Structures are given as structure tokens and as C-alpha cells.
């Protein structure tokens, strides 16, 4: 009986020592949103290599970045549909790829085995390079 009490106390102490249950159980991120760093909604960029960057969402195992032109409602082309593995030690993540002139919309979601974060749609205008 005394041994059972000691085991129960040790388990309770271990649970209290954990900063959160995220260390033991998967974190539900379905009500959360990935914080975008760049490009901001409605931004105008020059065609070429464009870097999408965001702050790490705690609990995300990977991110799904989708860029379509000109919009999700009238998608004529998928410009990017990438899965980026999360680096839990990093403060931010990024993905760079080439975009040609035109309007597009994009989303970025954090994903884990429970589900995904909120899906927010952002607008982006890509202007033709002065070199053309």
C-alpha cells in the first residue's frame, strides 16, 4: 500500500513538472493561426524569387503552403503546393520559390496528427520585372 502511494505521488510530481501536456500529448492547433511575417496580405512584389516566412506555431509538425492564381475561387493554376517540415528549435520558417507576374492568393496552415490550424487566405500581386 505504501509503495502504491509512492508511485502515485511520483507520477503526480512528474505531471506537475511538465511545462505542459504538449510534451506528452499532441497539441490541438485547430483554433490557432500561423503568424505570417512576409509577404503581408495585399503586398505587391516584383516577379522572381519570393520568400514566404512565418513564425513557428507550437505543436505544428509541418506546414502546408498553397499559392494559386488568380484566386482560390477561380484558380487557373497552382503555383505552389508544398509541405515544409517544422523545425521545433527554430523561431521562424520560410520557403522561397519563383513567381511570375499576376495576382495570386495563398494560405499557410500548421498541421499535426490531430488536425490543422485555421486557413486564412492572403492576397499577393506580382508585378512584371523591369528587366523585361
Short mmCIF file of C-alpha atoms in Angstrom, two decimals:
data_model
loop_
_atom_site.label_atom_id
_atom_site.label_comp_id
_atom_site.label_asym_id
_atom_site.label_seq_id
_atom_site.Cartn_x
_atom_site.Cartn_y
_atom_site.Cartn_z
CA UNK A 1 0.00 0.00 0.00
CA UNK A 2 2.83 2.39 0.91
CA UNK A 3 4.60 1.51 -2.38
CA UNK A 4 1.43 2.28 -4.40
CA UNK A 5 1.16 5.66 -2.70
CA UNK A 6 4.80 6.44 -3.57
CA UNK A 7 4.26 5.51 -7.21
CA UNK A 8 1.12 7.67 -7.41
CA UNK A 9 2.97 10.62 -5.85
CA UNK A 10 5.90 10.17 -8.26
CA UNK A 11 3.53 10.16 -11.25
CA UNK A 12 1.72 13.26 -9.97
CA UNK A 13 5.03 15.05 -9.42
CA UNK A 14 6.17 14.14 -12.94
CA UNK A 15 2.96 15.52 -14.41
CA UNK A 16 3.35 18.75 -12.42
CA UNK A 17 6.97 19.12 -13.55
CA UNK A 18 5.96 19.02 -17.22
CA UNK A 19 5.60 22.55 -18.56
CA UNK A 20 2.51 21.37 -20.39
CA UNK A 21 0.82 18.22 -21.60
CA UNK A 22 2.18 19.08 -25.07
CA UNK A 23 5.27 17.12 -24.02
CA UNK A 24 3.12 14.00 -23.63
CA UNK A 25 0.06 14.51 -25.86
CA UNK A 26 -0.36 16.06 -29.31
CA UNK A 27 -1.42 19.70 -29.15
CA UNK A 28 -4.74 20.73 -30.72
CA UNK A 29 -3.90 23.62 -33.07
CA UNK A 30 -7.27 23.77 -34.85
CA UNK A 31 -8.25 27.08 -33.24
CA UNK A 32 -4.89 28.73 -33.88
CA UNK A 33 -3.44 30.68 -36.77
CA UNK A 34 0.09 30.73 -38.18
CA UNK A 35 1.57 34.21 -37.70
CA UNK A 36 2.75 35.47 -41.08
CA UNK A 37 5.94 37.55 -41.32
CA UNK A 38 6.03 38.14 -45.10
CA UNK A 39 4.59 38.80 -47.56
CA UNK A 40 1.77 40.66 -45.87
CA UNK A 41 -1.80 40.49 -47.16
CA UNK A 42 -2.23 42.61 -50.30
CA UNK A 43 1.51 43.17 -50.76
CA UNK A 44 2.96 43.92 -54.20
CA UNK A 45 6.24 42.19 -55.09
CA UNK A 46 8.39 42.01 -58.22
CA UNK A 47 8.38 38.77 -60.17
CA UNK A 48 11.22 36.46 -59.33
CA UNK A 49 12.19 34.63 -56.18
CA UNK A 50 9.70 35.40 -53.39
CA UNK A 51 10.24 34.30 -49.81
CA UNK A 52 7.25 33.39 -47.66
CA UNK A 53 8.13 33.47 -43.96
CA UNK A 54 6.22 32.89 -40.73
CA UNK A 55 6.68 32.36 -37.02
CA UNK A 56 6.71 28.79 -35.74
CA UNK A 57 3.34 27.54 -34.49
CA UNK A 58 3.90 25.47 -31.37
CA UNK A 59 2.56 21.97 -31.95
CA UNK A 60 2.80 22.00 -35.75
CA UNK A 61 4.67 19.04 -37.24
CA UNK A 62 4.72 20.56 -40.72
CA UNK A 63 3.25 23.44 -42.72
CA UNK A 64 1.32 23.37 -45.97
CA UNK A 65 1.87 26.40 -48.22
CA UNK A 66 -0.52 26.72 -51.17
CA UNK A 67 -0.35 29.54 -53.74
CA UNK A 68 -2.85 29.73 -56.62
CA UNK A 69 -3.50 32.21 -59.39
CA UNK A 70 -5.50 34.31 -59.56
CA UNK A 71 -7.69 33.20 -56.60
CA UNK A 72 -8.97 30.12 -54.81
CA UNK A 73 -12.46 30.76 -56.19
CA UNK A 74 -11.19 30.96 -59.78
CA UNK A 75 -7.94 29.02 -59.62
CA UNK A 76 -6.34 28.75 -63.04
CA UNK A 77 -3.06 27.38 -61.78
CA UNK A 78 -1.43 26.00 -58.66
CA UNK A 79 1.78 27.98 -58.31
CA UNK A 80 2.94 26.20 -55.17
CA UNK A 81 1.65 23.33 -53.03
CA UNK A 82 4.45 22.49 -50.64
CA UNK A 83 4.82 20.67 -47.35
CA UNK A 84 7.53 22.19 -45.16
CA UNK A 85 8.72 20.12 -42.19
CA UNK A 86 8.62 22.06 -38.92
CA UNK A 87 11.86 22.70 -37.05
CA UNK A 88 10.88 22.83 -33.38
CA UNK A 89 14.16 24.55 -32.47
CA UNK A 90 13.59 27.44 -34.91
CA UNK A 91 11.73 30.67 -34.17
CA UNK A 92 10.57 31.10 -37.77
CA UNK A 93 10.30 29.19 -41.05
CA UNK A 94 10.44 30.19 -44.69
CA UNK A 95 10.06 28.87 -48.21
CA UNK A 96 11.31 30.59 -51.39
CA UNK A 97 10.21 29.96 -54.96
CA UNK A 98 9.79 31.77 -58.29
CA UNK A 99 6.59 33.70 -59.05
CA UNK A 100 5.69 35.28 -62.37
CA UNK A 101 3.63 38.46 -62.84
CA UNK A 102 -0.05 38.29 -61.92
CA UNK A 103 -2.40 38.20 -58.97
CA UNK A 104 -2.49 35.26 -56.62
CA UNK A 105 -3.82 34.12 -53.29
CA UNK A 106 -2.10 31.95 -50.74
CA UNK A 107 -2.67 30.08 -47.50
CA UNK A 108 -0.40 28.60 -44.89
CA UNK A 109 -1.53 26.08 -42.31
CA UNK A 110 0.25 24.32 -39.49
CA UNK A 111 -0.57 20.62 -39.40
CA UNK A 112 -0.14 17.79 -36.90
CA UNK A 113 -1.73 14.38 -36.37
CA UNK A 114 -4.82 15.92 -34.73
CA UNK A 115 -5.60 18.43 -37.48
CA UNK A 116 -4.60 21.79 -38.88
CA UNK A 117 -4.62 25.44 -37.90
CA UNK A 118 -7.07 28.00 -39.28
CA UNK A 119 -6.98 28.56 -43.04
CA UNK A 120 -6.60 32.28 -43.75
CA UNK A 121 -6.44 33.47 -47.38
CA UNK A 122 -3.95 36.22 -48.25
CA UNK A 123 -3.71 38.23 -51.47
CA UNK A 124 -0.49 38.96 -53.35
CA UNK A 125 0.22 40.93 -56.53
CA UNK A 126 3.30 40.08 -58.53
CA UNK A 127 4.43 42.84 -60.89
CA UNK A 128 6.48 42.26 -64.02
CA UNK A 129 10.18 42.79 -63.57
CA UNK A 130 11.73 45.97 -65.02
CA UNK A 131 14.23 43.72 -66.81
CA UNK A 132 11.52 42.51 -69.23
#
